[in-house]
């Protein structure tokens, strides 16, 4: 564990980021930090600084707005992410996508493995790839292990939309963007999404754009 008298370069970087106050700038695809495997968190930020950083991630996620944010997205290569989804969507969307509310959570050093063979395919987007969405087929249920922000073990099964969120955010920590896993023929601009593809499932988009669903 680091000590305040031996501040790490990452701690300096985070202090610098937090000095600005308010939501942090989100880095976009093309920044190498989004393509590197983030360092496991091992006390590089002392507890008070970690708490301030997590709060800044929460504020930034809300401001974006988004339902998840990984530390590399603000330029910090540590295996830390936050998630939270109020799931304020119409009933038919909630049912089709399994989009149930997900309370605020901090994931430290998370990893996941699929549970069962079922896959679900839906449009998803990323705050680091603004203006676009694409369909990604992912395991419908995953087991997530890791730690919370207090260092307590996390071992939990997620399904539906929350499972999608934890996979997307954990992937960020491995330098993977959702586009790496996407059906590229489904790539759609924000405008096309709003005008054409608001259905609860991507079935119509698959037929019209010519891509397969699981
Ligand atoms: Zn993302």
XYZ file of N, CA and C and ligand atoms in Angstrom:
643
model
N 0.830 -1.197 0.000
C 0.000 0.000 0.000
C 0.874 1.262 0.000
N 0.453 2.250 -0.748
C 1.203 3.509 -0.790
C 1.012 4.289 0.501
N 1.903 5.165 0.776
C 1.759 6.036 1.941
C 1.778 7.477 1.446
N 1.190 8.391 2.221
C 1.132 9.781 1.765
C 2.513 10.373 1.494
N 3.530 9.858 2.177
C 4.864 10.415 1.982
C 5.527 9.876 0.720
N 4.935 8.812 0.139
C 5.495 8.253 -1.092
C 4.419 8.304 -2.163
N 4.094 9.480 -2.549
C 3.017 9.640 -3.531
C 3.432 9.052 -4.878
N 2.527 8.276 -5.467
C 2.811 7.632 -6.747
C 2.514 8.608 -7.886
N 3.108 8.358 -9.069
C 2.785 9.203 -10.228
C 1.289 9.195 -10.527
N 0.638 8.052 -10.333
C -0.805 7.998 -10.567
C -1.554 8.899 -9.591
N -1.106 8.935 -8.349
C -1.742 9.801 -7.353
C -1.584 11.267 -7.758
N -0.402 11.615 -8.262
C -0.189 12.991 -8.729
C -1.152 13.313 -9.868
N -1.295 12.369 -10.770
C -2.174 12.558 -11.928
C -3.621 12.776 -11.469
N -4.050 11.964 -10.493
C -5.422 12.073 -10.000
C -5.626 13.392 -9.254
N -4.658 13.780 -8.427
C -4.756 15.076 -7.718
C -4.916 16.218 -8.719
N -4.150 16.133 -9.792
C -4.185 17.159 -10.827
C -5.577 17.219 -11.470
N -6.125 16.028 -11.775
C -7.461 15.958 -12.377
C -8.517 16.549 -11.457
N -8.421 16.204 -10.161
C -9.450 16.626 -9.200
C -9.359 18.110 -8.896
N -8.195 18.693 -9.124
C -8.004 20.109 -8.817
C -8.950 20.981 -9.640
N -9.345 20.481 -10.823
C -10.255 21.251 -11.675
C -11.653 21.386 -11.090
N -12.063 20.426 -10.239
C -13.426 20.429 -9.685
C -14.445 20.081 -10.744
N -15.632 19.607 -10.313
C -16.709 19.288 -11.253
C -16.430 18.039 -12.061
N -17.267 17.782 -13.089
C -17.084 16.581 -13.895
C -15.711 16.577 -14.577
N -15.121 15.394 -14.695
C -13.798 15.265 -15.325
C -13.967 15.175 -16.844
N -12.959 15.617 -17.598
C -13.029 15.440 -19.054
C -12.943 13.945 -19.399
N -13.790 13.510 -20.333
C -13.800 12.107 -20.771
C -12.976 11.999 -22.049
N -12.044 11.049 -22.063
C -11.200 10.888 -23.244
C -11.908 9.994 -24.267
N -11.627 10.243 -25.550
C -12.315 9.540 -26.634
C -11.381 8.538 -27.307
N -12.000 7.602 -28.033
C -11.271 6.579 -28.777
C -10.153 7.226 -29.582
N -9.010 6.573 -29.576
C -7.822 7.134 -30.207
C -6.776 7.494 -29.163
N -7.213 7.648 -27.885
C -6.274 7.883 -26.785
C -5.712 6.533 -26.339
N -4.393 6.400 -26.321
C -3.797 5.098 -25.966
C -4.260 4.551 -24.614
N -4.580 5.428 -23.652
C -4.983 4.925 -22.320
C -6.199 4.011 -22.421
N -7.037 4.215 -23.451
C -8.230 3.375 -23.620
C -7.886 2.002 -24.203
N -6.656 1.848 -24.675
C -6.238 0.603 -25.307
C -5.217 -0.177 -24.486
N -4.833 0.377 -23.318
C -3.883 -0.320 -22.444
C -4.647 -1.116 -21.408
N -3.996 -2.190 -20.935
C -4.549 -2.920 -19.802
C -4.266 -2.075 -18.553
N -5.322 -1.715 -17.837
C -5.138 -0.866 -16.655
C -4.461 -1.652 -15.542
N -3.724 -0.930 -14.701
C -3.034 -1.539 -13.546
C -4.030 -1.965 -12.481
N -3.847 -3.144 -11.888
C -4.672 -3.480 -10.725
C -4.504 -2.417 -9.647
N -5.615 -2.093 -8.963
C -5.515 -1.142 -7.862
C -4.900 -1.841 -6.658
N -3.843 -1.235 -6.129
C -3.152 -1.832 -4.988
C -2.670 -0.711 -4.076
N -3.585 0.210 -3.786
C -3.228 1.282 -2.867
C -2.471 2.441 -3.498
N -2.442 2.514 -4.839
C -1.742 3.643 -5.477
C -2.334 4.992 -5.050
N -3.620 4.989 -4.684
C -4.257 6.198 -4.158
C -4.586 5.922 -2.697
N -4.165 6.805 -1.812
C -4.479 6.569 -0.399
C -5.989 6.722 -0.208
N -6.555 6.153 0.881
C -8.016 6.050 0.984
C -8.783 7.345 0.747
N -8.309 8.467 1.264
C -9.045 9.733 1.087
C -9.032 10.162 -0.380
N -7.909 9.936 -1.055
C -7.813 10.311 -2.467
C -8.666 9.367 -3.315
N -8.659 8.070 -2.967
C -9.511 7.114 -3.677
C -10.975 7.527 -3.560
N -11.386 7.916 -2.354
C -12.785 8.319 -2.141
C -13.129 9.549 -2.981
N -12.212 10.499 -3.050
C -12.459 11.701 -3.869
C -12.502 11.348 -5.351
N -11.661 10.432 -5.775
C -11.630 10.030 -7.181
C -12.930 9.311 -7.561
N -13.374 8.405 -6.695
C -14.625 7.674 -6.944
C -15.794 8.657 -7.033
N -15.812 9.642 -6.152
C -16.875 10.651 -6.191
C -16.827 11.439 -7.508
N -15.632 11.758 -7.972
C -15.492 12.484 -9.244
C -15.967 11.605 -10.414
N -15.700 10.299 -10.340
C -16.200 9.394 -11.388
C -17.731 9.381 -11.382
N -18.312 9.370 -10.170
C -19.769 9.353 -10.052
C -20.368 10.631 -10.642
N -19.805 11.764 -10.278
C -20.288 13.051 -10.778
C -20.154 13.122 -12.303
N -19.040 12.625 -12.813
C -18.784 12.660 -14.262
C -19.770 11.749 -14.999
N -20.022 10.552 -14.433
C -20.979 9.615 -15.038
C -22.376 10.242 -15.078
N -22.779 10.877 -13.989
C -24.108 11.514 -13.951
C -24.200 12.650 -14.953
N -23.142 13.451 -15.046
C -23.174 14.636 -15.900
C -23.221 14.253 -17.375
N -22.620 13.100 -17.717
C -22.442 12.752 -19.145
C -23.735 12.780 -19.973
N -24.857 12.145 -19.637
C -25.021 11.162 -18.576
C -24.727 9.776 -19.122
N -24.315 8.885 -18.195
C -24.061 7.500 -18.582
C -24.425 6.575 -17.441
N -24.354 5.269 -17.681
C -24.701 4.271 -16.663
C -23.466 3.525 -16.169
N -22.292 3.970 -16.635
C -21.051 3.374 -16.170
C -19.888 4.224 -16.644
N -18.789 4.166 -15.896
C -17.593 4.925 -16.295
C -16.382 4.221 -15.700
N -15.384 4.000 -16.543
C -14.158 3.333 -16.089
C -13.041 4.366 -15.998
N -12.134 4.152 -15.035
C -11.067 5.131 -14.784
C -10.268 5.486 -16.053
N -9.959 4.509 -16.944
C -9.219 4.912 -18.153
C -9.959 5.947 -18.998
N -11.279 6.019 -18.849
C -12.040 7.002 -19.627
C -11.810 8.438 -19.174
N -11.218 8.584 -17.988
C -10.792 9.933 -17.573
C -9.262 9.993 -17.567
N -8.650 9.049 -18.264
C -7.205 9.088 -18.455
C -6.395 8.457 -17.345
N -7.048 7.689 -16.463
C -6.350 7.074 -15.322
C -6.331 5.552 -15.513
N -5.149 4.994 -15.690
C -5.012 3.571 -15.994
C -5.031 2.677 -14.782
N -6.119 2.746 -14.034
C -6.307 1.885 -12.851
C -7.575 1.067 -13.043
N -7.575 -0.156 -12.464
C -8.744 -1.027 -12.622
C -9.839 -0.643 -11.612
N -10.493 0.478 -11.918
C -11.580 1.001 -11.091
C -12.679 1.474 -12.036
N -13.935 1.137 -11.719
C -15.063 1.626 -12.522
C -16.243 1.867 -11.603
N -17.156 2.711 -12.061
C -18.407 2.925 -11.329
C -19.574 2.605 -12.263
N -20.665 2.148 -11.679
C -21.879 1.876 -12.450
C -23.084 2.403 -11.665
N -24.131 2.784 -12.376
C -25.395 3.171 -11.750
C -26.402 3.380 -12.871
N -27.554 2.751 -12.752
C -28.563 2.900 -13.810
C -29.943 3.061 -13.195
N -30.521 4.260 -13.298
C -31.880 4.444 -12.780
C -32.916 3.714 -13.635
N -32.533 3.332 -14.855
C -33.412 2.555 -15.752
C -34.759 3.233 -15.963
N -34.713 4.501 -16.254
C -35.949 5.239 -16.530
C -36.294 5.049 -18.008
N -36.825 3.864 -18.326
C -37.188 3.522 -19.705
C -38.620 2.972 -19.703
N -39.289 3.006 -20.874
C -40.649 2.456 -20.936
C -40.675 0.978 -20.531
N -41.836 0.536 -20.028
C -41.977 -0.848 -19.558
C -41.556 -1.878 -20.594
N -41.971 -1.661 -21.877
C -41.675 -2.695 -22.880
C -40.168 -2.794 -23.123
N -39.471 -1.682 -22.973
C -38.008 -1.701 -23.119
C -37.377 -2.396 -21.916
N -37.881 -2.080 -20.733
C -37.337 -2.690 -19.514
C -37.464 -4.207 -19.564
N -38.623 -4.673 -20.027
C -38.862 -6.114 -20.079
C -37.979 -6.767 -21.148
N -37.942 -6.167 -22.363
C -37.192 -6.777 -23.471
C -35.698 -6.826 -23.168
N -35.194 -5.798 -22.500
C -33.740 -5.700 -22.300
C -33.291 -6.124 -20.912
N -34.236 -6.464 -20.058
C -33.868 -6.804 -18.682
C -33.228 -5.613 -17.994
N -33.741 -4.413 -18.327
C -33.104 -3.198 -17.810
C -33.727 -2.787 -16.480
N -33.258 -3.419 -15.447
C -33.750 -3.129 -14.101
C -32.817 -2.107 -13.446
N -33.341 -1.318 -12.506
C -32.472 -0.319 -11.870
C -31.251 -0.961 -11.200
N -30.127 -0.296 -11.328
C -28.874 -0.760 -10.731
C -28.359 0.361 -9.836
N -28.295 0.114 -8.528
C -27.802 1.169 -7.633
C -26.326 1.485 -7.896
N -25.875 2.599 -7.379
C -24.470 3.000 -7.545
C -23.550 1.944 -6.947
N -22.550 1.567 -7.724
C -21.566 0.576 -7.262
C -20.187 0.988 -7.730
N -19.196 0.620 -6.941
C -17.800 0.813 -7.333
C -17.197 -0.572 -7.542
N -16.558 -0.768 -8.682
C -15.899 -2.037 -9.001
C -14.391 -1.804 -9.002
N -13.692 -2.526 -8.139
C -12.233 -2.433 -8.067
C -11.654 -3.789 -8.470
N -10.726 -3.771 -9.403
C -10.108 -5.001 -9.927
C -11.149 -6.047 -10.338
N -12.180 -5.644 -11.078
C -13.213 -6.613 -11.433
C -12.778 -7.534 -12.561
N -13.355 -8.742 -12.566
C -13.274 -9.607 -13.739
C -14.575 -10.384 -13.781
N -14.910 -10.880 -14.975
C -16.182 -11.586 -15.101
C -16.021 -12.840 -15.927
N -16.944 -13.775 -15.693
C -17.013 -14.971 -16.537
C -18.478 -15.248 -16.829
N -18.768 -15.757 -18.053
C -20.159 -16.049 -18.400
C -20.742 -17.130 -17.495
N -22.046 -17.015 -17.229
C -22.786 -18.070 -16.527
C -23.817 -18.595 -17.523
N -23.687 -19.835 -17.945
C -24.588 -20.385 -18.953
C -24.195 -19.901 -20.340
N -24.951 -20.380 -21.337
C -24.577 -20.113 -22.732
C -25.436 -19.023 -23.368
N -26.462 -18.529 -22.655
C -27.395 -17.573 -23.273
C -26.683 -16.260 -23.598
N -26.973 -15.749 -24.787
C -26.428 -14.453 -25.182
C -27.566 -13.506 -25.503
N -27.316 -12.222 -25.307
C -28.315 -11.190 -25.604
C -27.636 -10.138 -26.469
N -28.361 -9.657 -27.476
C -27.790 -8.660 -28.391
C -28.650 -7.401 -28.390
N -28.030 -6.278 -28.068
C -28.728 -4.995 -28.060
C -27.760 -3.891 -28.493
N -28.333 -2.778 -28.944
C -27.511 -1.602 -29.204
C -26.896 -1.138 -27.900
N -25.624 -0.759 -27.962
C -25.009 -0.085 -26.830
C -24.081 1.008 -27.351
N -23.773 1.938 -26.467
C -22.896 3.039 -26.829
C -21.848 3.219 -25.746
N -20.974 4.198 -25.945
C -19.871 4.415 -25.013
C -19.565 5.906 -24.972
N -19.360 6.419 -23.762
C -19.058 7.845 -23.615
C -17.741 8.213 -24.301
N -16.897 7.213 -24.564
C -15.620 7.477 -25.236
C -15.721 7.304 -26.752
N -16.911 6.955 -27.233
C -17.157 6.860 -28.681
C -18.440 7.653 -28.951
N -18.391 8.968 -28.731
C -19.632 9.742 -28.750
C -20.269 9.769 -30.135
N -21.607 9.737 -30.143
C -22.337 9.917 -31.394
C -22.701 8.644 -32.118
N -22.288 7.483 -31.605
C -22.528 6.227 -32.299
C -23.031 5.156 -31.348
N -23.757 4.190 -31.915
C -24.130 2.991 -31.173
C -24.001 1.805 -32.111
N -23.868 0.623 -31.538
C -23.815 -0.592 -32.348
C -24.312 -1.746 -31.495
N -24.757 -2.806 -32.192
C -25.277 -3.979 -31.489
C -24.117 -4.865 -31.045
N -24.166 -5.269 -29.781
C -23.167 -6.175 -29.225
C -23.894 -7.374 -28.624
N -23.493 -8.570 -29.064
C -24.010 -9.794 -28.443
C -23.091 -10.141 -27.280
N -23.667 -10.300 -26.101
C -22.888 -10.594 -24.892
C -23.567 -11.694 -24.101
N -22.798 -12.367 -23.246
C -23.429 -13.300 -22.315
C -24.534 -12.576 -21.536
N -25.675 -13.249 -21.400
C -26.814 -12.628 -20.720
C -26.593 -12.547 -19.214
N -25.817 -13.503 -18.702
C -25.559 -13.579 -17.258
C -24.059 -13.777 -17.040
N -23.507 -13.038 -16.097
C -22.083 -13.191 -15.778
C -21.891 -13.206 -14.264
N -20.793 -13.835 -13.872
C -20.377 -13.772 -12.473
C -19.221 -12.775 -12.383
N -19.420 -11.756 -11.563
C -18.413 -10.707 -11.407
C -17.703 -10.894 -10.077
N -16.366 -10.896 -10.139
C -15.591 -10.966 -8.901
C -14.643 -9.768 -8.865
N -14.227 -9.407 -7.684
C -13.330 -8.267 -7.518
C -13.479 -7.738 -6.109
N -13.340 -6.429 -5.979
C -13.436 -5.783 -4.672
C -14.341 -4.566 -4.788
N -14.843 -4.106 -3.650
C -15.518 -2.812 -3.662
C -14.499 -1.738 -3.257
N -14.972 -0.499 -3.103
C -14.043 0.604 -2.841
C -13.420 0.548 -1.453
N -13.981 -0.326 -0.591
C -13.409 -0.478 0.751
C -12.523 -1.717 0.843
N -12.310 -2.363 -0.313
C -11.458 -3.546 -0.325
C -12.180 -4.824 0.059
N -13.506 -4.742 0.184
C -14.274 -5.946 0.526
C -14.506 -6.767 -0.729
N -14.438 -8.109 -0.613
C -14.604 -8.957 -1.796
C -15.998 -8.825 -2.406
N -16.006 -8.901 -3.716
C -17.237 -8.811 -4.488
C -17.328 -10.123 -5.261
N -18.454 -10.798 -5.183
C -18.659 -12.032 -5.941
C -20.149 -12.125 -6.160
N -20.586 -11.743 -7.356
C -22.003 -11.541 -7.563
C -22.385 -11.902 -8.987
N -23.596 -12.419 -9.154
C -24.101 -12.753 -10.484
C -24.992 -11.614 -10.967
N -24.698 -11.130 -12.174
C -25.484 -10.062 -12.802
C -26.159 -10.625 -14.043
N -27.382 -10.178 -14.309
C -28.065 -10.625 -15.512
C -28.772 -9.435 -16.151
N -29.170 -9.618 -17.430
C -29.880 -8.540 -18.122
C -28.981 -7.338 -18.351
N -29.572 -6.140 -18.284
C -28.812 -4.924 -18.605
C -27.661 -4.675 -17.631
N -27.871 -4.906 -16.334
C -26.725 -4.738 -15.420
C -25.533 -5.623 -15.803
N -25.798 -6.826 -16.339
C -24.705 -7.706 -16.787
C -23.971 -7.062 -17.969
N -24.734 -6.411 -18.852
C -24.126 -5.710 -19.993
C -23.231 -4.571 -19.491
N -23.727 -3.833 -18.517
C -22.952 -2.693 -17.998
C -21.639 -3.178 -17.362
N -21.708 -4.212 -16.530
C -20.469 -4.630 -15.861
C -19.473 -5.221 -16.866
N -19.968 -5.865 -17.928
C -19.052 -6.373 -18.955
C -18.405 -5.215 -19.710
N -19.206 -4.245 -20.095
C -18.690 -3.086 -20.850
C -17.603 -2.362 -20.040
N -17.883 -2.139 -18.749
C -16.924 -1.379 -17.927
C -15.674 -2.198 -17.624
N -15.855 -3.492 -17.347
C -14.679 -4.333 -17.084
C -13.827 -4.444 -18.337
N -14.469 -4.540 -19.503
C -13.727 -4.579 -20.770
C -12.829 -3.344 -20.922
N -13.342 -2.168 -20.503
C -12.523 -0.949 -20.586
C -11.187 -1.135 -19.854
N -11.221 -1.873 -18.751
C -10.020 -2.027 -17.924
C -9.004 -2.957 -18.581
N -9.486 -3.701 -19.599
C -8.588 -4.567 -20.378
C -8.190 -3.916 -21.701
N -8.564 -2.645 -21.897
C -8.228 -1.968 -23.146
C -9.139 -2.340 -24.297
N -10.309 -2.876 -23.971
C -11.276 -3.301 -24.990
C -12.428 -2.314 -25.065
N -12.762 -1.893 -26.275
C -13.937 -1.041 -26.490
C -15.082 -1.896 -27.026
N -16.318 -1.456 -26.795
C -17.457 -2.273 -27.226
C -17.437 -2.523 -28.723
N -16.820 -1.597 -29.488
C -16.760 -1.780 -30.945
C -15.973 -3.020 -31.313
N -15.015 -3.438 -30.463
C -14.242 -4.654 -30.733
C -15.145 -5.881 -30.756
N -16.261 -5.804 -30.052
C -17.169 -6.958 -29.934
C -18.454 -6.740 -30.733
N -18.575 -5.596 -31.397
C -19.853 -5.224 -32.013
C -20.035 -5.865 -33.389
N -21.285 -5.953 -33.786
C -21.641 -6.292 -35.163
C -21.522 -4.982 -35.944
N -20.459 -4.839 -36.727
C -20.183 -3.507 -37.304
C -21.231 -3.059 -38.309
N -21.950 -4.009 -38.914
C -23.008 -3.587 -39.840
C -24.158 -2.895 -39.104
N -24.191 -3.016 -37.788
C -25.253 -2.360 -37.020
C -24.882 -0.920 -36.645
N -23.654 -0.510 -36.921
C -23.196 0.818 -36.491
C -24.191 1.889 -36.927
N -24.640 2.701 -35.971
C -25.696 3.671 -36.248
C -25.369 4.992 -35.564
N -25.604 6.083 -36.270
C -25.396 7.414 -35.695
C -26.478 7.682 -34.652
N -26.237 8.640 -33.812
C -27.240 9.039 -32.830
C -28.548 9.426 -33.510
N -28.436 10.060 -34.650
C -29.630 10.479 -35.378
C -30.412 9.274 -35.901
N -29.692 8.315 -36.484
C -30.368 7.106 -36.978
C -31.014 6.353 -35.811
N -30.315 6.314 -34.660
C -30.882 5.647 -33.487
C -32.203 6.290 -33.094
N -32.204 7.636 -33.070
C -33.396 8.362 -32.615
C -34.527 8.248 -33.629
N -34.180 8.259 -34.911
C -35.230 8.272 -35.934
C -35.728 6.877 -36.288
N -34.853 5.847 -36.158
C -35.223 4.532 -36.684
C -35.213 3.391 -35.683
N -34.276 3.406 -34.745
C -34.012 2.175 -33.994
C -34.317 2.287 -32.508
N -35.516 2.810 -32.220
C -35.910 2.944 -30.813
C -36.703 1.726 -30.322
N -36.880 0.709 -31.185
C -37.629 -0.482 -30.783
C -36.938 -1.159 -29.583
N -37.720 -1.924 -28.810
C -37.113 -2.579 -27.644
C -35.987 -3.550 -28.003
N -36.045 -4.170 -29.188
C -34.983 -5.101 -29.597
C -34.429 -4.643 -30.957
N -33.236 -5.139 -31.322
C -32.640 -4.737 -32.604
C -33.076 -5.616 -33.779
N -34.192 -6.358 -33.646
C -34.597 -7.292 -34.702
C -34.823 -6.573 -36.033
N -35.507 -5.440 -35.986
C -35.798 -4.714 -37.217
C -34.509 -4.134 -37.819
N -33.631 -3.639 -36.980
C -32.344 -3.120 -37.466
C -31.541 -4.242 -38.120
N -31.581 -5.439 -37.537
C -30.837 -6.578 -38.100
C -31.339 -6.891 -39.501
N -32.673 -6.859 -39.679
C -33.251 -7.169 -40.988
C -32.908 -6.077 -41.993
N -32.981 -4.834 -41.579
C -32.785 -3.713 -42.509
C -31.313 -3.448 -42.823
N -30.446 -3.665 -41.838
C -29.021 -3.340 -42.031
C -28.203 -4.564 -42.438
N -28.806 -5.755 -42.250
C -28.143 -6.967 -42.709
C -27.077 -7.503 -41.764
N -27.485 -7.772 -40.514
C -26.561 -8.449 -39.596
C -27.311 -9.511 -38.827
N -26.554 -10.436 -38.263
C -27.158 -11.577 -37.549
C -27.324 -11.281 -36.071
N -28.360 -11.869 -35.494
C -28.552 -11.834 -34.039
C -28.380 -13.242 -33.510
N -27.925 -13.392 -32.269
C -27.751 -14.752 -31.708
C -29.096 -15.465 -31.569
Zn -17.553 2.746 -22.545
